[in-house]
Amino acid sequence: MNVTADQLDALQELINIGVGRAASLLNEMVDSHIQLEIPFVKILTATAAYEELNSRFHEASLASVKLSFTGSFDGTAGLIFPTESASALVSVLTGEEPGSDDLDAVKIGTLTEIGNIVINGVMGSISNVLKQHMNYTLPVYLEDKIDNLLLPANTSEATKILLAQARFVIAQLELIGDIILIFEVGTFDALIHVIDEEITLLADNSY
Amino acid sequence: MSLVLIIDDAAFSRRMIRKFLQVDGYEILEASNGREGLEIVHQYQPSCVLADLLMPDMNGFEFLQALQNEGLNIPTIIISADIQESARNQSYSLGAINFINKPPKEQELRAAVQQAINTKE
């Protein structure tokens, strides 16, 4: 499906709202300023999405928390950190020394919960604006290269997905992270349809 | 001393909530899913329950439903990362007396628990 400029603009703004909410939650947790880069939204084939993510992350080993959603829309949302950033974040949140055994012991649980809170911030904002309920699966923590982390194994080359990506930086902690959303094909059209309804509604109410 | 039960599959969140509530001297029990939580409710009848929504085995909605089905009137506060209005509304319709988004703020949490315990008494 082709997306109009208005639809893409609305989509981008929805992601902005969601990422903004997620950043404010993260800010509360780490008590440090979160600097956001402007999120980008692209509609790509699965193959192009792989290339896009690979060019962004290269061969880096990444820590990720993945939350799948179903309901009005199906897809996957992920929070991704370079492994050093992930350890720094856990250290700040738990008070454990970087590189210690104690830090390793709490790392997965802590990052999973952070991912859960941040991703809910993004998806919940979208859900609330569009008035569409989503159900979430339990968050999953993985450490791997980017191409093994987010995209479902069964996507065909022709599959269209919406890739939304937002980078945030916590300069004080020398930490970077990315929020990545992937909407699967069947529900992407549904998402655009709901956005269209919202655009129409707003147009009807404008003077 | 009032007994408070924290139900959350994330040790990180249980630890944060416990730290906030210990200030007020509550006796605190923990469970990592709704089913475990329900067993503790049967055994200890806590004054107040704090429950997450998204949990394995028995989630927070199912836990609230189980309390209702068994006629157990225990003030339950949902503490969840889910910011959807629909999740909040569903929690209230299943009998939750309060809904707090994660990460909880210390003052808000302590006030909510105090209020829940006063309701119970």
mmCIF file of C-alpha atoms in Angstrom:
data_model
loop_
_atom_site.group_PDB
_atom_site.id
_atom_site.type_symbol
_atom_site.label_atom_id
_atom_site.label_comp_id
_atom_site.label_asym_id
_atom_site.label_seq_id
_atom_site.Cartn_x
_atom_site.Cartn_y
_atom_site.Cartn_z
ATOM 1 C CA MET A 1 0.000 0.000 0.000
ATOM 2 C CA ASN A 2 1.240 3.492 -0.824
ATOM 3 C CA VAL A 3 1.218 6.004 1.969
ATOM 4 C CA THR A 4 0.329 9.647 1.448
ATOM 5 C CA ALA A 5 2.351 12.521 2.868
ATOM 6 C CA ASP A 6 -0.433 13.251 5.371
ATOM 7 C CA GLN A 7 -0.523 9.662 6.560
ATOM 8 C CA LEU A 8 3.251 9.552 6.931
ATOM 9 C CA ASP A 9 3.214 12.861 8.794
ATOM 10 C CA ALA A 10 0.557 11.546 11.203
ATOM 11 C CA LEU A 11 2.480 8.315 11.661
ATOM 12 C CA GLN A 12 5.675 10.209 12.404
ATOM 13 C CA GLU A 13 3.856 12.376 14.936
ATOM 14 C CA LEU A 14 2.369 9.320 16.658
ATOM 15 C CA ILE A 15 5.842 7.838 16.996
ATOM 16 C CA ASN A 16 7.089 11.221 18.264
ATOM 17 C CA ILE A 17 4.419 11.307 20.960
ATOM 18 C CA GLY A 18 5.160 7.739 21.974
ATOM 19 C CA VAL A 19 8.915 8.171 22.047
ATOM 20 C CA GLY A 20 8.515 11.409 24.000
ATOM 21 C CA ARG A 21 6.464 9.594 26.603
ATOM 22 C CA ALA A 22 9.005 6.763 26.732
ATOM 23 C CA ALA A 23 11.844 9.262 27.149
ATOM 24 C CA SER A 24 10.099 10.949 30.057
ATOM 25 C CA LEU A 25 9.708 7.564 31.777
ATOM 26 C CA LEU A 26 13.385 6.810 31.216
ATOM 27 C CA ASN A 27 14.269 10.268 32.521
ATOM 28 C CA GLU A 28 12.354 9.530 35.749
ATOM 29 C CA MET A 29 14.208 6.240 36.174
ATOM 30 C CA VAL A 30 17.772 7.416 35.576
ATOM 31 C CA ASP A 31 17.359 11.033 36.698
ATOM 32 C CA SER A 32 19.408 12.290 33.745
ATOM 33 C CA HIS A 33 18.476 14.353 30.710
ATOM 34 C CA ILE A 34 17.434 12.290 27.703
ATOM 35 C CA GLN A 35 18.336 13.787 24.364
ATOM 36 C CA LEU A 36 16.146 12.539 21.515
ATOM 37 C CA GLU A 37 16.999 12.407 17.855
ATOM 38 C CA ILE A 38 14.096 12.926 15.454
ATOM 39 C CA PRO A 39 12.568 9.519 14.810
ATOM 40 C CA PHE A 40 12.374 8.326 11.236
ATOM 41 C CA VAL A 41 9.601 6.222 9.801
ATOM 42 C CA LYS A 42 10.025 4.163 6.652
ATOM 43 C CA ILE A 43 7.901 1.640 4.841
ATOM 44 C CA LEU A 44 10.184 -1.083 3.549
ATOM 45 C CA THR A 45 10.307 -4.655 2.382
ATOM 46 C CA ALA A 46 11.683 -7.068 4.955
ATOM 47 C CA THR A 47 14.919 -7.306 2.952
ATOM 48 C CA ALA A 48 15.354 -3.533 2.845
ATOM 49 C CA ALA A 49 14.603 -3.363 6.561
ATOM 50 C CA TYR A 50 17.386 -5.863 7.252
ATOM 51 C CA GLU A 51 19.760 -3.726 5.194
ATOM 52 C CA GLU A 52 18.644 -0.546 6.940
ATOM 53 C CA LEU A 53 19.139 -2.017 10.406
ATOM 54 C CA ASN A 54 22.436 -3.635 9.443
ATOM 55 C CA SER A 55 23.822 -0.382 8.068
ATOM 56 C CA ARG A 56 22.848 1.337 11.304
ATOM 57 C CA PHE A 57 24.201 -1.268 13.700
ATOM 58 C CA HIS A 58 26.800 -3.121 11.550
ATOM 59 C CA GLU A 59 28.050 -6.242 13.304
ATOM 60 C CA ALA A 60 27.724 -4.890 16.821
ATOM 61 C CA SER A 61 26.623 -7.136 19.648
ATOM 62 C CA LEU A 62 23.443 -5.652 21.021
ATOM 63 C CA ALA A 63 21.257 -6.078 24.073
ATOM 64 C CA SER A 64 17.599 -5.969 23.209
ATOM 65 C CA VAL A 65 14.217 -6.258 24.836
ATOM 66 C CA LYS A 66 11.442 -7.278 22.496
ATOM 67 C CA LEU A 67 7.716 -6.987 23.113
ATOM 68 C CA SER A 68 5.247 -8.328 20.592
ATOM 69 C CA PHE A 69 1.780 -6.851 20.296
ATOM 70 C CA THR A 70 -1.477 -8.174 18.895
ATOM 71 C CA GLY A 71 -4.980 -6.813 18.612
ATOM 72 C CA SER A 72 -5.889 -4.068 16.166
ATOM 73 C CA PHE A 73 -2.276 -4.212 14.953
ATOM 74 C CA ASP A 74 0.312 -6.979 15.084
ATOM 75 C CA GLY A 75 3.992 -6.391 15.314
ATOM 76 C CA THR A 76 7.082 -6.166 17.402
ATOM 77 C CA ALA A 77 8.644 -3.353 19.340
ATOM 78 C CA GLY A 78 12.201 -3.435 20.548
ATOM 79 C CA LEU A 79 14.511 -1.431 22.718
ATOM 80 C CA ILE A 80 18.115 -1.879 21.692
ATOM 81 C CA PHE A 81 21.362 -0.914 23.353
ATOM 82 C CA PRO A 82 25.002 -1.536 22.541
ATOM 83 C CA THR A 83 26.085 -3.966 25.276
ATOM 84 C CA GLU A 84 28.317 -1.388 27.035
ATOM 85 C CA SER A 85 25.424 1.059 27.229
ATOM 86 C CA ALA A 86 23.183 -1.680 28.587
ATOM 87 C CA SER A 87 25.654 -2.430 31.384
ATOM 88 C CA ALA A 88 26.055 1.280 32.184
ATOM 89 C CA LEU A 89 22.288 1.672 32.433
ATOM 90 C CA VAL A 90 21.908 -1.320 34.760
ATOM 91 C CA SER A 91 24.754 -0.028 36.899
ATOM 92 C CA VAL A 92 23.040 3.360 37.290
ATOM 93 C CA LEU A 93 19.689 1.792 38.122
ATOM 94 C CA THR A 94 20.860 -0.862 40.562
ATOM 95 C CA GLY A 95 23.946 0.739 42.087
ATOM 96 C CA GLU A 96 26.024 -2.358 41.205
ATOM 97 C CA GLU A 97 29.624 -1.805 40.079
ATOM 98 C CA PRO A 98 30.219 -2.067 36.291
ATOM 99 C CA GLY A 99 31.869 -5.395 35.441
ATOM 100 C CA SER A 100 30.932 -7.049 38.745
ATOM 101 C CA ASP A 101 29.290 -10.488 39.064
ATOM 102 C CA ASP A 102 26.422 -8.862 40.936
ATOM 103 C CA LEU A 103 25.753 -6.580 37.964
ATOM 104 C CA ASP A 104 25.609 -9.587 35.618
ATOM 105 C CA ALA A 105 23.184 -11.323 37.969
ATOM 106 C CA VAL A 106 20.623 -8.509 37.808
ATOM 107 C CA LYS A 107 21.293 -7.303 34.258
ATOM 108 C CA ILE A 108 18.714 -9.332 32.352
ATOM 109 C CA GLY A 109 15.894 -8.767 34.813
ATOM 110 C CA THR A 110 16.592 -5.054 35.062
ATOM 111 C CA LEU A 111 16.888 -4.463 31.306
ATOM 112 C CA THR A 112 13.768 -6.527 30.620
ATOM 113 C CA GLU A 113 11.755 -4.354 32.966
ATOM 114 C CA ILE A 114 13.222 -1.130 31.543
ATOM 115 C CA GLY A 115 12.345 -2.355 28.039
ATOM 116 C CA ASN A 116 8.860 -3.211 29.195
ATOM 117 C CA ILE A 117 8.288 0.275 30.625
ATOM 118 C CA VAL A 118 9.817 2.161 27.690
ATOM 119 C CA ILE A 119 8.092 0.123 24.963
ATOM 120 C CA ASN A 120 4.765 0.441 26.776
ATOM 121 C CA GLY A 121 5.376 4.191 26.740
ATOM 122 C CA VAL A 122 5.584 4.147 22.949
ATOM 123 C CA MET A 123 2.884 1.607 22.132
ATOM 124 C CA GLY A 124 0.477 2.806 24.819
ATOM 125 C CA SER A 125 0.658 6.385 23.533
ATOM 126 C CA ILE A 126 -0.181 5.182 20.014
ATOM 127 C CA SER A 127 -2.994 3.049 21.402
ATOM 128 C CA ASN A 128 -4.449 5.939 23.397
ATOM 129 C CA VAL A 129 -4.340 8.447 20.518
ATOM 130 C CA LEU A 130 -5.907 6.002 18.049
ATOM 131 C CA LYS A 131 -8.249 4.464 20.651
ATOM 132 C CA GLN A 132 -7.194 0.967 19.613
ATOM 133 C CA HIS A 133 -6.415 -1.591 22.315
ATOM 134 C CA MET A 134 -3.344 -3.804 22.016
ATOM 135 C CA ASN A 135 -2.403 -6.921 23.922
ATOM 136 C CA TYR A 136 1.234 -7.495 24.768
ATOM 137 C CA THR A 137 3.234 -10.671 25.084
ATOM 138 C CA LEU A 138 5.758 -10.969 27.879
ATOM 139 C CA PRO A 139 8.965 -9.056 27.149
ATOM 140 C CA VAL A 140 11.893 -11.117 25.911
ATOM 141 C CA TYR A 141 15.564 -10.261 26.467
ATOM 142 C CA LEU A 142 18.137 -11.206 23.827
ATOM 143 C CA GLU A 143 21.775 -10.429 23.112
ATOM 144 C CA ASP A 144 22.724 -10.871 19.474
ATOM 145 C CA LYS A 145 23.458 -9.084 16.216
ATOM 146 C CA ILE A 146 20.686 -6.915 14.841
ATOM 147 C CA ASP A 147 19.504 -9.242 12.067
ATOM 148 C CA ASN A 148 18.720 -11.972 14.596
ATOM 149 C CA LEU A 149 16.913 -9.733 17.019
ATOM 150 C CA LEU A 150 13.796 -8.152 15.652
ATOM 151 C CA LEU A 151 12.571 -9.382 12.333
ATOM 152 C CA PRO A 152 10.491 -12.559 12.428
ATOM 153 C CA ALA A 153 12.185 -15.476 10.679
ATOM 154 C CA ASN A 154 9.176 -16.202 8.492
ATOM 155 C CA THR A 155 8.971 -12.853 6.694
ATOM 156 C CA SER A 156 9.148 -13.225 2.948
ATOM 157 C CA GLU A 157 11.206 -10.843 0.856
ATOM 158 C CA ALA A 158 8.061 -9.193 -0.415
ATOM 159 C CA THR A 159 6.647 -8.532 3.048
ATOM 160 C CA LYS A 160 6.051 -4.841 3.634
ATOM 161 C CA ILE A 161 6.852 -3.621 7.092
ATOM 162 C CA LEU A 162 6.796 -0.280 8.780
ATOM 163 C CA LEU A 163 10.096 0.456 10.433
ATOM 164 C CA ALA A 164 10.146 3.262 12.953
ATOM 165 C CA GLN A 165 13.334 4.062 14.719
ATOM 166 C CA ALA A 166 14.239 6.607 17.364
ATOM 167 C CA ARG A 167 17.637 7.101 18.927
ATOM 168 C CA PHE A 168 18.096 8.588 22.384
ATOM 169 C CA VAL A 169 21.267 9.668 24.111
ATOM 170 C CA ILE A 170 21.972 10.093 27.803
ATOM 171 C CA ALA A 171 25.163 12.150 27.566
ATOM 172 C CA GLN A 172 25.720 12.163 31.325
ATOM 173 C CA LEU A 173 25.982 8.361 31.267
ATOM 174 C CA GLU A 174 27.607 8.086 27.813
ATOM 175 C CA LEU A 175 24.703 5.902 26.832
ATOM 176 C CA ILE A 176 22.827 5.477 23.569
ATOM 177 C CA GLY A 177 19.794 3.387 22.789
ATOM 178 C CA ASP A 178 17.281 2.849 20.018
ATOM 179 C CA ILE A 179 13.575 2.216 20.017
ATOM 180 C CA ILE A 180 12.497 0.227 16.991
ATOM 181 C CA LEU A 181 8.949 -0.608 15.965
ATOM 182 C CA ILE A 182 8.026 -3.095 13.309
ATOM 183 C CA PHE A 183 4.441 -3.446 12.147
ATOM 184 C CA GLU A 184 3.669 -6.546 10.164
ATOM 185 C CA VAL A 185 2.009 -6.446 6.795
ATOM 186 C CA GLY A 186 -1.570 -7.513 7.544
ATOM 187 C CA THR A 187 -2.080 -4.899 10.155
ATOM 188 C CA PHE A 188 -0.104 -2.110 8.567
ATOM 189 C CA ASP A 189 -3.090 -1.390 6.340
ATOM 190 C CA ALA A 190 -5.319 -1.388 9.415
ATOM 191 C CA LEU A 191 -3.006 1.100 11.097
ATOM 192 C CA ILE A 192 -3.103 3.426 8.075
ATOM 193 C CA HIS A 193 -6.896 3.070 7.938
ATOM 194 C CA VAL A 194 -7.262 4.153 11.582
ATOM 195 C CA ILE A 195 -4.849 7.043 11.018
ATOM 196 C CA ASP A 196 -6.947 8.110 8.024
ATOM 197 C CA GLU A 197 -10.080 8.123 10.166
ATOM 198 C CA GLU A 198 -8.264 10.244 12.722
ATOM 199 C CA ILE A 199 -7.081 12.698 10.030
ATOM 200 C CA THR A 200 -10.643 12.954 8.699
ATOM 201 C CA LEU A 201 -12.007 13.541 12.184
ATOM 202 C CA LEU A 202 -9.503 16.314 12.807
ATOM 203 C CA ALA A 203 -10.279 17.889 9.431
ATOM 204 C CA ASP A 204 -14.004 17.860 10.263
ATOM 205 C CA ASN A 205 -13.332 19.679 13.524
ATOM 206 C CA SER A 206 -11.061 22.350 12.086
ATOM 207 C CA TYR A 207 -12.365 25.759 11.163
ATOM 208 C CA MET B 1 1.538 -4.164 61.419
ATOM 209 C CA SER B 2 -0.264 -4.257 58.041
ATOM 210 C CA LEU B 3 0.753 -6.918 55.577
ATOM 211 C CA VAL B 4 1.299 -5.862 51.943
ATOM 212 C CA LEU B 5 1.679 -8.321 49.069
ATOM 213 C CA ILE B 6 3.664 -7.307 45.956
ATOM 214 C CA ILE B 7 2.971 -9.389 42.830
ATOM 215 C CA ASP B 8 5.320 -8.754 39.905
ATOM 216 C CA ASP B 9 7.391 -11.049 37.702
ATOM 217 C CA ALA B 10 10.192 -8.453 37.604
ATOM 218 C CA ALA B 11 12.486 -8.634 40.628
ATOM 219 C CA PHE B 12 13.669 -5.123 39.714
ATOM 220 C CA SER B 13 10.174 -3.703 40.199
ATOM 221 C CA ARG B 14 9.480 -5.745 43.341
ATOM 222 C CA ARG B 15 12.709 -4.427 44.847
ATOM 223 C CA MET B 16 11.830 -0.812 43.964
ATOM 224 C CA ILE B 17 8.317 -1.100 45.431
ATOM 225 C CA ARG B 18 9.596 -2.853 48.570
ATOM 226 C CA LYS B 19 12.190 -0.107 49.105
ATOM 227 C CA PHE B 20 9.486 2.600 48.940
ATOM 228 C CA LEU B 21 7.098 0.793 51.286
ATOM 229 C CA GLN B 22 9.614 -0.326 53.883
ATOM 230 C CA VAL B 23 9.809 3.298 55.062
ATOM 231 C CA ASP B 24 6.293 2.902 56.472
ATOM 232 C CA GLY B 25 7.165 -0.309 58.307
ATOM 233 C CA TYR B 26 4.797 -2.666 56.499
ATOM 234 C CA GLU B 27 5.371 -6.377 56.581
ATOM 235 C CA ILE B 28 5.942 -7.275 52.917
ATOM 236 C CA LEU B 29 5.421 -10.499 51.008
ATOM 237 C CA GLU B 30 6.310 -11.067 47.353
ATOM 238 C CA ALA B 31 5.019 -13.258 44.524
ATOM 239 C CA SER B 32 6.224 -13.462 40.931
ATOM 240 C CA ASN B 33 2.870 -14.134 39.223
ATOM 241 C CA GLY B 34 -0.854 -13.992 39.903
ATOM 242 C CA ARG B 35 -1.175 -17.667 40.801
ATOM 243 C CA GLU B 36 1.534 -17.463 43.471
ATOM 244 C CA GLY B 37 -0.055 -14.241 44.650
ATOM 245 C CA LEU B 38 -3.453 -15.892 45.001
ATOM 246 C CA GLU B 39 -1.945 -18.682 47.128
ATOM 247 C CA ILE B 40 -0.384 -16.071 49.426
ATOM 248 C CA VAL B 41 -3.714 -14.242 49.627
ATOM 249 C CA HIS B 42 -5.425 -17.472 50.758
ATOM 250 C CA GLN B 43 -2.717 -18.169 53.313
ATOM 251 C CA TYR B 44 -2.055 -14.720 54.799
ATOM 252 C CA GLN B 45 -5.009 -12.429 53.897
ATOM 253 C CA PRO B 46 -2.881 -9.306 53.270
ATOM 254 C CA SER B 47 -4.306 -5.835 53.992
ATOM 255 C CA CYS B 48 -3.416 -4.660 50.500
ATOM 256 C CA VAL B 49 -2.135 -6.138 47.235
ATOM 257 C CA LEU B 50 0.016 -4.415 44.603
ATOM 258 C CA ALA B 51 -0.125 -6.311 41.318
ATOM 259 C CA ASP B 52 1.457 -5.991 37.889
ATOM 260 C CA LEU B 53 -0.664 -6.758 34.798
ATOM 261 C CA LEU B 54 1.654 -8.508 32.351
ATOM 262 C CA MET B 55 2.859 -11.669 34.094
ATOM 263 C CA PRO B 56 3.323 -15.324 33.152
ATOM 264 C CA ASP B 57 0.991 -18.093 34.355
ATOM 265 C CA MET B 58 -1.713 -15.781 35.748
ATOM 266 C CA ASN B 59 -1.701 -12.117 34.731
ATOM 267 C CA GLY B 60 -3.027 -9.176 36.730
ATOM 268 C CA PHE B 61 -6.457 -9.158 35.077
ATOM 269 C CA GLU B 62 -6.868 -12.870 35.805
ATOM 270 C CA PHE B 63 -5.757 -12.298 39.389
ATOM 271 C CA LEU B 64 -8.390 -9.566 39.860
ATOM 272 C CA GLN B 65 -11.003 -11.838 38.287
ATOM 273 C CA ALA B 66 -10.026 -14.673 40.653
ATOM 274 C CA LEU B 67 -10.410 -12.385 43.682
ATOM 275 C CA GLN B 68 -13.862 -11.369 42.443
ATOM 276 C CA ASN B 69 -14.912 -14.959 41.748
ATOM 277 C CA GLU B 70 -13.912 -16.002 45.258
ATOM 278 C CA GLY B 71 -15.541 -12.979 46.882
ATOM 279 C CA LEU B 72 -12.210 -11.886 48.361
ATOM 280 C CA ASN B 73 -12.443 -8.204 49.147
ATOM 281 C CA ILE B 74 -8.780 -7.215 49.325
ATOM 282 C CA PRO B 75 -7.879 -3.689 48.156
ATOM 283 C CA THR B 76 -5.752 -4.177 45.070
ATOM 284 C CA ILE B 77 -3.632 -1.535 43.364
ATOM 285 C CA ILE B 78 -2.410 -2.232 39.845
ATOM 286 C CA ILE B 79 1.149 -1.076 39.107
ATOM 287 C CA SER B 80 1.782 -1.520 35.424
ATOM 288 C CA ALA B 81 3.869 -0.224 32.544
ATOM 289 C CA ASP B 82 0.723 -0.410 30.386
ATOM 290 C CA ILE B 83 -0.407 3.191 29.798
ATOM 291 C CA GLN B 84 -3.435 2.285 27.659
ATOM 292 C CA GLU B 85 -6.687 3.802 28.922
ATOM 293 C CA SER B 86 -8.358 0.520 28.039
ATOM 294 C CA ALA B 87 -6.061 -1.405 30.409
ATOM 295 C CA ARG B 88 -6.760 1.097 33.195
ATOM 296 C CA ASN B 89 -10.522 0.877 32.641
ATOM 297 C CA GLN B 90 -10.458 -2.912 32.556
ATOM 298 C CA SER B 91 -8.529 -2.987 35.831
ATOM 299 C CA TYR B 92 -11.094 -0.762 37.541
ATOM 300 C CA SER B 93 -13.975 -2.795 36.133
ATOM 301 C CA LEU B 94 -12.401 -5.912 37.670
ATOM 302 C CA GLY B 95 -12.263 -4.293 41.097
ATOM 303 C CA ALA B 96 -8.852 -2.600 41.328
ATOM 304 C CA ILE B 97 -9.053 0.419 43.633
ATOM 305 C CA ASN B 98 -6.147 2.278 42.053
ATOM 306 C CA PHE B 99 -3.933 2.167 38.973
ATOM 307 C CA ILE B 100 -0.369 3.482 38.976
ATOM 308 C CA ASN B 101 1.955 3.504 35.977
ATOM 309 C CA LYS B 102 5.525 2.308 36.227
ATOM 310 C CA PRO B 103 7.903 3.562 37.319
ATOM 311 C CA PRO B 104 5.907 4.370 40.485
ATOM 312 C CA LYS B 105 6.729 7.562 42.373
ATOM 313 C CA GLU B 106 7.487 6.982 46.028
ATOM 314 C CA GLN B 107 5.033 9.488 47.524
ATOM 315 C CA GLU B 108 2.214 8.454 45.198
ATOM 316 C CA LEU B 109 2.753 4.774 45.978
ATOM 317 C CA ARG B 110 2.962 5.225 49.723
ATOM 318 C CA ALA B 111 -0.183 7.392 49.749
ATOM 319 C CA ALA B 112 -2.080 4.857 47.633
ATOM 320 C CA VAL B 113 -1.146 1.969 49.936
ATOM 321 C CA GLN B 114 -2.035 3.992 53.044
ATOM 322 C CA GLN B 115 -5.413 4.833 51.500
ATOM 323 C CA ALA B 116 -6.007 1.200 50.541
ATOM 324 C CA ILE B 117 -5.259 0.008 54.059
ATOM 325 C CA ASN B 118 -7.526 2.666 55.580
ATOM 326 C CA THR B 119 -10.297 1.462 53.256
ATOM 327 C CA LYS B 120 -9.759 -2.091 54.447
ATOM 328 C CA GLU B 121 -9.865 -1.078 58.123
#
